Short mmCIF file of C-alpha atoms in Angstrom, two decimals:
data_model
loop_
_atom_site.label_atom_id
_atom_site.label_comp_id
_atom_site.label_asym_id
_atom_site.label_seq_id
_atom_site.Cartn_x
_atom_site.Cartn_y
_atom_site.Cartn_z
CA UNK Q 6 9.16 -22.40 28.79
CA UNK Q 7 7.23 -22.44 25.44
CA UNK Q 8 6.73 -24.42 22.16
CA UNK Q 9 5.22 -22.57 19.25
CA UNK Q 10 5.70 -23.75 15.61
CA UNK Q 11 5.07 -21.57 12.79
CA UNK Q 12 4.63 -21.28 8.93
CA UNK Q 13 3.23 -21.51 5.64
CA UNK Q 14 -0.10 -23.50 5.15
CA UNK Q 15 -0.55 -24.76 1.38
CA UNK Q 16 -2.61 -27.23 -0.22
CA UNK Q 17 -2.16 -29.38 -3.74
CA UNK Q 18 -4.17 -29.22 -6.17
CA UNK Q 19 -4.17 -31.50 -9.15
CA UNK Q 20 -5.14 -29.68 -12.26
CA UNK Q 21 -4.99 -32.38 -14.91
CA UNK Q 22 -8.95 -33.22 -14.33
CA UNK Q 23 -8.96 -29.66 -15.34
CA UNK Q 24 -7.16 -29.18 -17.92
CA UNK Q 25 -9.01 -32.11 -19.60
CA UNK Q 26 -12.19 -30.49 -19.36
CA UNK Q 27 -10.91 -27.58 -21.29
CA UNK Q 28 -8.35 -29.16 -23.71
CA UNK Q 29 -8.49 -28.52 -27.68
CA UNK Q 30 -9.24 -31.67 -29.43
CA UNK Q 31 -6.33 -33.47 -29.98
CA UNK Q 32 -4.35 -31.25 -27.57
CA UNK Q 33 -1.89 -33.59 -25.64
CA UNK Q 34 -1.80 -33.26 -22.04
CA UNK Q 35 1.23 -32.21 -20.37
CA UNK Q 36 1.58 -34.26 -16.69
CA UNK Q 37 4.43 -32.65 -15.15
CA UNK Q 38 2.43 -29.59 -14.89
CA UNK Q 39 -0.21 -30.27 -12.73
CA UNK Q 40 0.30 -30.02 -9.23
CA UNK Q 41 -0.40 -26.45 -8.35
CA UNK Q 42 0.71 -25.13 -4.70
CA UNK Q 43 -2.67 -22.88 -3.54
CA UNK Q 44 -1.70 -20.49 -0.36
CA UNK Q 45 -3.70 -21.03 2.16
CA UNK Q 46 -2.01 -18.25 4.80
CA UNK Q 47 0.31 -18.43 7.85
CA UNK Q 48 0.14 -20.36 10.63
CA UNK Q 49 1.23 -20.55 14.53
CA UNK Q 50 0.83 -23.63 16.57
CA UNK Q 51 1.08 -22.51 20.23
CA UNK Q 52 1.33 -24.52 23.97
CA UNK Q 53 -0.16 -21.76 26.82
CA UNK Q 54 1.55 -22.82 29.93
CA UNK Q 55 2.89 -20.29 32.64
CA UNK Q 56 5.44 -22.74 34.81
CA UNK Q 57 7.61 -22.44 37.64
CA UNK Q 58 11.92 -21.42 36.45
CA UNK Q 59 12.46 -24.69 36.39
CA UNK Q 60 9.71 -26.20 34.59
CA UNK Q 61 8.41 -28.19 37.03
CA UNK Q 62 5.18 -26.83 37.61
CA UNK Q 63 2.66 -25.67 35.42
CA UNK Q 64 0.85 -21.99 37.61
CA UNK Q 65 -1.06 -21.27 34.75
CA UNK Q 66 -3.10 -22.61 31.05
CA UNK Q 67 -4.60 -20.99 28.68
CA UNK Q 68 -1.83 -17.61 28.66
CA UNK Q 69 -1.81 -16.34 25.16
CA UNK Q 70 1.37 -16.38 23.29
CA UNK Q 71 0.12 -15.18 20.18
CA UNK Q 72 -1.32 -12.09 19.46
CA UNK Q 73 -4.14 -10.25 17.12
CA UNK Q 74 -2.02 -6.65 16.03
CA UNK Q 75 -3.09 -4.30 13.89
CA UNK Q 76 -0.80 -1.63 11.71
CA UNK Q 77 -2.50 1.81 11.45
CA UNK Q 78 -1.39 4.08 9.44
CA UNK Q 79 -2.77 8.09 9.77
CA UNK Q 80 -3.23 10.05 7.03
CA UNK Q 81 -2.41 14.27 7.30
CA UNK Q 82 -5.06 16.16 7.65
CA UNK Q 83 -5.06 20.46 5.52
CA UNK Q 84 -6.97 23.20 6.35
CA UNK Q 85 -7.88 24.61 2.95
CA UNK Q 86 -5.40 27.25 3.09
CA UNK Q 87 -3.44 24.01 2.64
CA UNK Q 88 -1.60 24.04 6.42
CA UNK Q 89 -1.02 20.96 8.03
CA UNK Q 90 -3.30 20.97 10.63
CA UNK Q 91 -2.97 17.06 12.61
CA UNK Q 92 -3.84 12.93 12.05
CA UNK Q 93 -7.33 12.83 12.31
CA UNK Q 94 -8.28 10.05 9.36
CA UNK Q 95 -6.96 6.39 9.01
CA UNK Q 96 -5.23 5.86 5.52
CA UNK Q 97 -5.02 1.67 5.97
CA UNK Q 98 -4.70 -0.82 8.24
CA UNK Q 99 -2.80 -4.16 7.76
CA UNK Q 100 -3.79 -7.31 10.82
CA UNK Q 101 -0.89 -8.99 11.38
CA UNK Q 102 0.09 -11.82 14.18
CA UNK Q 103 3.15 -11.69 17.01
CA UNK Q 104 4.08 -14.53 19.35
CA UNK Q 105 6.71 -15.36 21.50
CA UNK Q 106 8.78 -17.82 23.54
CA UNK Q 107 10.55 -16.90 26.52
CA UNK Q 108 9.86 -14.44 29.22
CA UNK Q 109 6.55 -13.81 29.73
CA UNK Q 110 7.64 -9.95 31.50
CA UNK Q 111 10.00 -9.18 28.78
CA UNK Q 112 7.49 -10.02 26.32
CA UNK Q 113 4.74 -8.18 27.63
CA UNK Q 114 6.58 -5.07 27.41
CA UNK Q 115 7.79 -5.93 23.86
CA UNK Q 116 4.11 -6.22 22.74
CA UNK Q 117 2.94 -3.70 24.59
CA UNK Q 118 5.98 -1.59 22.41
CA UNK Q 119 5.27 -2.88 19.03
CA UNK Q 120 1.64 -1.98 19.69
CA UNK Q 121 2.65 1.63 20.76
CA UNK Q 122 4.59 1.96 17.41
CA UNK Q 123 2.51 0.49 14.92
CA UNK Q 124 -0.86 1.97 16.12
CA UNK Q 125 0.25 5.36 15.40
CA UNK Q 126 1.68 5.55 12.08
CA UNK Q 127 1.62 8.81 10.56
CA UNK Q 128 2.30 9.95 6.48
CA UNK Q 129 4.82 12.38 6.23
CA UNK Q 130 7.78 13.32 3.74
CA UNK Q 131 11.46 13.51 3.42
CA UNK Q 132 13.14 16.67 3.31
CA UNK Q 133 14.07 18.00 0.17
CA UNK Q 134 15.84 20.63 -1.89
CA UNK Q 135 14.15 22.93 -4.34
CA UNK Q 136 11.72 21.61 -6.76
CA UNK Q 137 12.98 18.49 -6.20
CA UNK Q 138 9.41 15.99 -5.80
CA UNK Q 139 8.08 14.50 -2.68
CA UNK Q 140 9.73 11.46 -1.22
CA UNK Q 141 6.37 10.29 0.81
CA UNK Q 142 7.91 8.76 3.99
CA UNK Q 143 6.05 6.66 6.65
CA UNK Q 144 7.09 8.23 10.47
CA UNK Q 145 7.21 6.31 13.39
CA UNK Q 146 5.71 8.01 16.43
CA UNK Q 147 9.19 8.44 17.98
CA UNK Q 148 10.22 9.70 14.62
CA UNK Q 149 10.76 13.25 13.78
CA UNK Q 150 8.17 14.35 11.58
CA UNK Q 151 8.33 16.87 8.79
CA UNK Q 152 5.13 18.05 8.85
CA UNK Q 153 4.97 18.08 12.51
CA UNK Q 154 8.22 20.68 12.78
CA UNK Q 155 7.50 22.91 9.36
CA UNK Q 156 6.33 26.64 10.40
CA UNK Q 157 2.41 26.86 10.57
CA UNK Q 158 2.37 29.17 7.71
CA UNK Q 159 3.90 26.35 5.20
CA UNK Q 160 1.23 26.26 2.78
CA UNK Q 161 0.91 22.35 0.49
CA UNK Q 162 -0.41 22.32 -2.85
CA UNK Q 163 -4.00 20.64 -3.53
CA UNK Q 164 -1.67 18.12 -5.90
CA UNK Q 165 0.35 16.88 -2.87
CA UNK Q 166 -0.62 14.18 -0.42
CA UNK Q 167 -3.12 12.60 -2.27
CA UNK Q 168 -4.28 9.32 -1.71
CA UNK Q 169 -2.64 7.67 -4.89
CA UNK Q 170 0.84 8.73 -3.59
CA UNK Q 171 0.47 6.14 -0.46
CA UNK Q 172 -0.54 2.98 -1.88
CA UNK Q 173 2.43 1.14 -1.84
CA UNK Q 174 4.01 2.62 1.13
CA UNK Q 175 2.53 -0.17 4.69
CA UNK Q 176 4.60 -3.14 3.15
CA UNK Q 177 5.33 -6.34 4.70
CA UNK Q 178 8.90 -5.33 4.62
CA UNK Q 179 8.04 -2.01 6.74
CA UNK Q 180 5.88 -3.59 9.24
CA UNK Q 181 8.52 -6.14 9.64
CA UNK Q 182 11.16 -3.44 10.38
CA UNK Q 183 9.00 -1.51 12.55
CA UNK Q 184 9.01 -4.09 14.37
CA UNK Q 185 12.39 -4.61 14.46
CA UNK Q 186 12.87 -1.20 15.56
CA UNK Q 187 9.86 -1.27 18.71
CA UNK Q 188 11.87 -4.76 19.95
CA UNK Q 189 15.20 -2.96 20.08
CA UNK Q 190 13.19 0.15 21.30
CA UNK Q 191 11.84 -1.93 24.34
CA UNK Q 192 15.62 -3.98 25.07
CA UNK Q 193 17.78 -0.69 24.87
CA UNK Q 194 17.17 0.05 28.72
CA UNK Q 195 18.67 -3.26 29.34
CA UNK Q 196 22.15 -1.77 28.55
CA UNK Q 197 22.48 0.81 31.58
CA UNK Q 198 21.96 -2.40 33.94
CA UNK Q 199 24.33 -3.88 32.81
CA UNK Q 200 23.34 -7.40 32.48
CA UNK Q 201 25.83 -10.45 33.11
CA UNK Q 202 25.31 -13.52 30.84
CA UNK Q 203 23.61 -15.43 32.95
CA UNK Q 204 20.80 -12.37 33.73
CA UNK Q 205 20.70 -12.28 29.72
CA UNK Q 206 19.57 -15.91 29.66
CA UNK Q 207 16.63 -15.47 32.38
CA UNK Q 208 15.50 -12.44 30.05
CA UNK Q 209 15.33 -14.27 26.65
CA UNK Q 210 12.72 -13.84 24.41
CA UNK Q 211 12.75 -15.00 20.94
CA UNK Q 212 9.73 -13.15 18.88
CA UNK Q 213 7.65 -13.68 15.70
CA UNK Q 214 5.73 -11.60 13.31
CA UNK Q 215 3.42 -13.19 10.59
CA UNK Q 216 1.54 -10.83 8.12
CA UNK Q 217 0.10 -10.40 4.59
CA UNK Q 218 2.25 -7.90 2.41
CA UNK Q 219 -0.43 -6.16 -0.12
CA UNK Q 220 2.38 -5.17 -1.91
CA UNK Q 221 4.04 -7.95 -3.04
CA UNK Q 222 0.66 -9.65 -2.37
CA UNK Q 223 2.43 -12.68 -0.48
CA UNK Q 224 2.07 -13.83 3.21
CA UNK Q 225 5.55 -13.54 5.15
CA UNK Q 226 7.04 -14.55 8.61
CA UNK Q 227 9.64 -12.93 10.14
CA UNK Q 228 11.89 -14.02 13.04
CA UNK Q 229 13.38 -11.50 15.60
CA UNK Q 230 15.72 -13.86 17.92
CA UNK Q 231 17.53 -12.41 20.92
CA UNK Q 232 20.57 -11.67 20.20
CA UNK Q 233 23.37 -10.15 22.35
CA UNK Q 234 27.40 -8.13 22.22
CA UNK Q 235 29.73 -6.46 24.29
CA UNK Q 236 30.23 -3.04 23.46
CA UNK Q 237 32.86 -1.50 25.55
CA UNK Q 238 32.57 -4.28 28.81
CA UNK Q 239 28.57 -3.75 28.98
CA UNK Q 240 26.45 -6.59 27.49
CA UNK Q 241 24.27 -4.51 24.73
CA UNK Q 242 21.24 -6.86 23.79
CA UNK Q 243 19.55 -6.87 20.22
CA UNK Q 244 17.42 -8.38 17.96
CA UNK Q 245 18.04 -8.82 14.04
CA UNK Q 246 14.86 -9.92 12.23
CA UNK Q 247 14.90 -13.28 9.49
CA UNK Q 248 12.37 -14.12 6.65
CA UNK Q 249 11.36 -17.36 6.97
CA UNK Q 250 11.34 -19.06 3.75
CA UNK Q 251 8.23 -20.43 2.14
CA UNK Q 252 9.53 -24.23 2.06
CA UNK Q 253 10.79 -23.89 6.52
CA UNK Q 254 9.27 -24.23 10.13
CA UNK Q 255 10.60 -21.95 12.45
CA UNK Q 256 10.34 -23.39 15.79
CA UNK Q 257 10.50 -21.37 19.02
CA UNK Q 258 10.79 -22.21 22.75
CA UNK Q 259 12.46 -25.40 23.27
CA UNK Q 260 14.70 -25.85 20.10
CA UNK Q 261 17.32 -27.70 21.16
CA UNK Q 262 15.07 -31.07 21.98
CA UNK Q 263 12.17 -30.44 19.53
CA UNK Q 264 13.35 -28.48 16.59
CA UNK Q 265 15.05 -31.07 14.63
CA UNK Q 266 11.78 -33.23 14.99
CA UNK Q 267 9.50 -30.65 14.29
CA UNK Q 268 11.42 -29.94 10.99
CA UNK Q 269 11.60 -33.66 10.25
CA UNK Q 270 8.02 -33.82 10.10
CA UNK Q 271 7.58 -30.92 8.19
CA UNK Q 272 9.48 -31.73 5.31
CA UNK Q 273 8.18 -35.63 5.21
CA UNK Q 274 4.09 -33.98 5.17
CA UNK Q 275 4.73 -31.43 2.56
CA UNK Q 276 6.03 -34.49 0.14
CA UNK Q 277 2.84 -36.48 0.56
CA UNK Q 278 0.23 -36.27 -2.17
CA UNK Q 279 -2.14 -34.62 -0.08
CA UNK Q 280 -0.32 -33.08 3.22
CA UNK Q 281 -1.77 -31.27 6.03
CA UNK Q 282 0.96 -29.88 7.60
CA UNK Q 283 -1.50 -28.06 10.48
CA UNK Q 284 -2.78 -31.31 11.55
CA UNK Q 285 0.24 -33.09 11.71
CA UNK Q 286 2.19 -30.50 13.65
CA UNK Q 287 -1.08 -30.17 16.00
CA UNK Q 288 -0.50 -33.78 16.34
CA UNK Q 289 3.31 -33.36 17.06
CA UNK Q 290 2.94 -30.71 19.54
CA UNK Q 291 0.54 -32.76 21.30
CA UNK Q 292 3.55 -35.79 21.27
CA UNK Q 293 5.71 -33.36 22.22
CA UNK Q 294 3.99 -31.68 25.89
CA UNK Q 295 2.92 -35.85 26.85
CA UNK Q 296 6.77 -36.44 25.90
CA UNK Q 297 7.58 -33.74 28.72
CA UNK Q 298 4.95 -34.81 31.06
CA UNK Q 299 6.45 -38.33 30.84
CA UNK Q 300 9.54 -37.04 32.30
CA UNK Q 301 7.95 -35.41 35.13
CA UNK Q 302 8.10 -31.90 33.67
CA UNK Q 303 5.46 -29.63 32.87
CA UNK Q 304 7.73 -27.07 30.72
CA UNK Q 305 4.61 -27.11 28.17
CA UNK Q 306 1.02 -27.46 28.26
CA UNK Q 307 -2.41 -27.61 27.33
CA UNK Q 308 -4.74 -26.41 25.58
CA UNK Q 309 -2.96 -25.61 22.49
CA UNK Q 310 -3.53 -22.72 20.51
CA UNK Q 311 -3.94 -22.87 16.87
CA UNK Q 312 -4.10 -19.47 14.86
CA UNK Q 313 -3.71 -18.66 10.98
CA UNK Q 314 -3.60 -15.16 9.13
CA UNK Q 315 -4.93 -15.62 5.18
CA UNK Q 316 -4.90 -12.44 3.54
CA UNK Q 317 -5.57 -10.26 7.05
CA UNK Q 318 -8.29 -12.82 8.07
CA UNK Q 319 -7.22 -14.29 11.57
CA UNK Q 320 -8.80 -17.27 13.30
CA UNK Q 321 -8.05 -18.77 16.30
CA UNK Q 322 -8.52 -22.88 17.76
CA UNK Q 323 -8.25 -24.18 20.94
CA UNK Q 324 -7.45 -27.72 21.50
CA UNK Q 325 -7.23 -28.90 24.56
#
């Protein structure tokens, strides 16, 4: 079993000091105004315990349930007859975090998918008719890619694939369904077992993905949770993703006794004058694995693991 809370870090910042440095003479001085919210990143708030199925054993501290990932994103490469030739240059690359809570097997190979799809990103194009212009595309590697398939002779103009043309194209919203698509990649095998309910439950896994989106210039988290169907009598299992919103915790691992009190503390921090939300949920978490312990359960452990993502910059904390 895991805990892991996640979210936005912020600070206040009273600007009325401010503003009455620089005011006109006579200017009046507006107070509703002058709390500003400053971003100060993502963060994920993490126990590392491997335990026995039923919790009551802790085999293992210090496993890592959230990862350093990198998006990297390949660039095509001309010969100056103006063939595609292969990737051999790196356009961009965006750091982003993934944890998880759940099984440690099934999330291994999830990771271990994500990182196969997201390492390899390559610049293509849509196909198109005529003069029509160039719809620049980003390809998966499991993708079919137009450049990849057109006839060696297919000559591109000096004008085309330019730098300028990619700039807004390794979004938050792309990595995030990337992602999306390597977690569904890595569960689709689970539908020729065909899985009873009760297997489905010993395999969950619920996933998260926190990044920095130059685009819109705004950190986001996103929330894949295990989801799962019937689809002519075989159990088909899925994930959908979910933005977390800028004023929510998401809370994964044991939900159903600590969510509500996680959430609770959240929301009566960020009304303080001067919260620290980290702090306090560092706090909690500690509260939360002596809690357990009390009851003769070692479901969660220490050290815990403290990690934040501000604008691609990742730093990690034990605490043990």
């Amino acid at each position: 079993m895991s805990l892991l809370f996640i979210g936005y870090d912020f600070e206040k910042m009273n600007w009325k000091p401010i503003k009455q440095m620089f005011r006109n003479e006579g200017e009046e001085i507006n107070d509703k105004d002058d709390i500003r919210i400053i971003d100060k990143g993502i963060f994920a708030i993490a126990d590392s315990a491997i335990t026995t199925s039923g919790g009551t054993k802790t085999l293992l501290t210090g496993f890592r349930k959230v990862y350093d990932m990198k998006a990297i994103l390949y660039k095509p490469d001309f010969a100056p007859d103006g063939s595609f030739r292969n990737y051999s240059y790196v356009y961009d690359e965006l750091p982003f975090i993934v944890g998880f809570a759940g099984s440690t097997l099934v999330a291994q190979h999830i990771i271990n998918t994500i990182s196969g799809h997201l390492e390899k990103l390559e610049i293509s194009c849509q196909e198109r008719n005529g003069y029509e212009p160039i719809k620049y595309i980003i390809n998966l590697p499991c993708e079919n890619n137009l450049l990849k398939k057109t006839p060696i002779y297919t000559q591109w103009d000096d004008d085309t694939f330019l730098d300028s043309d990619f700039k807004d194209l390794l979004s938050g919203d792309y990595i995030s369904n990337a992602i999306e698509h390597s977690i569904n990649h890595a569960l689709v095998s689970a539908k020729k077992h065909r899985l009873d309910e009760n297997e489905f439950n010993q395999m969950y896994t619920d996933i998260f993905c926190g990044l920095y989106c130059p685009v819109l210039k705004e950190h986001q988290i996103y929330i894949y949770r295990m989801q799962s169907k019937f689809e002519e009598g075989i159990l088909e299992v899925y994930t959908e993703k979910e933005k977390l919103n800028k004023n929510e915790i998401a809370v994964l691992g044991m939900t159903k006794r600590f969510e509500k009190k996680a959430k609770t503390t959240f929301l009566e921090e960020v009304q303080k004058d001067t919260p620290n939300v980290v702090n306090t949920l560092i706090d909690l978490m500690c509260k939360c694995i002596e809690e357990v312990h009390e009851y003769g359960s070692f479901e969660i452990n220490k050290p815990i693991v403290y990690k934040s993502l501000d604008r691609g910059r990742i730093k990690k904390v034990n605490i043990n």
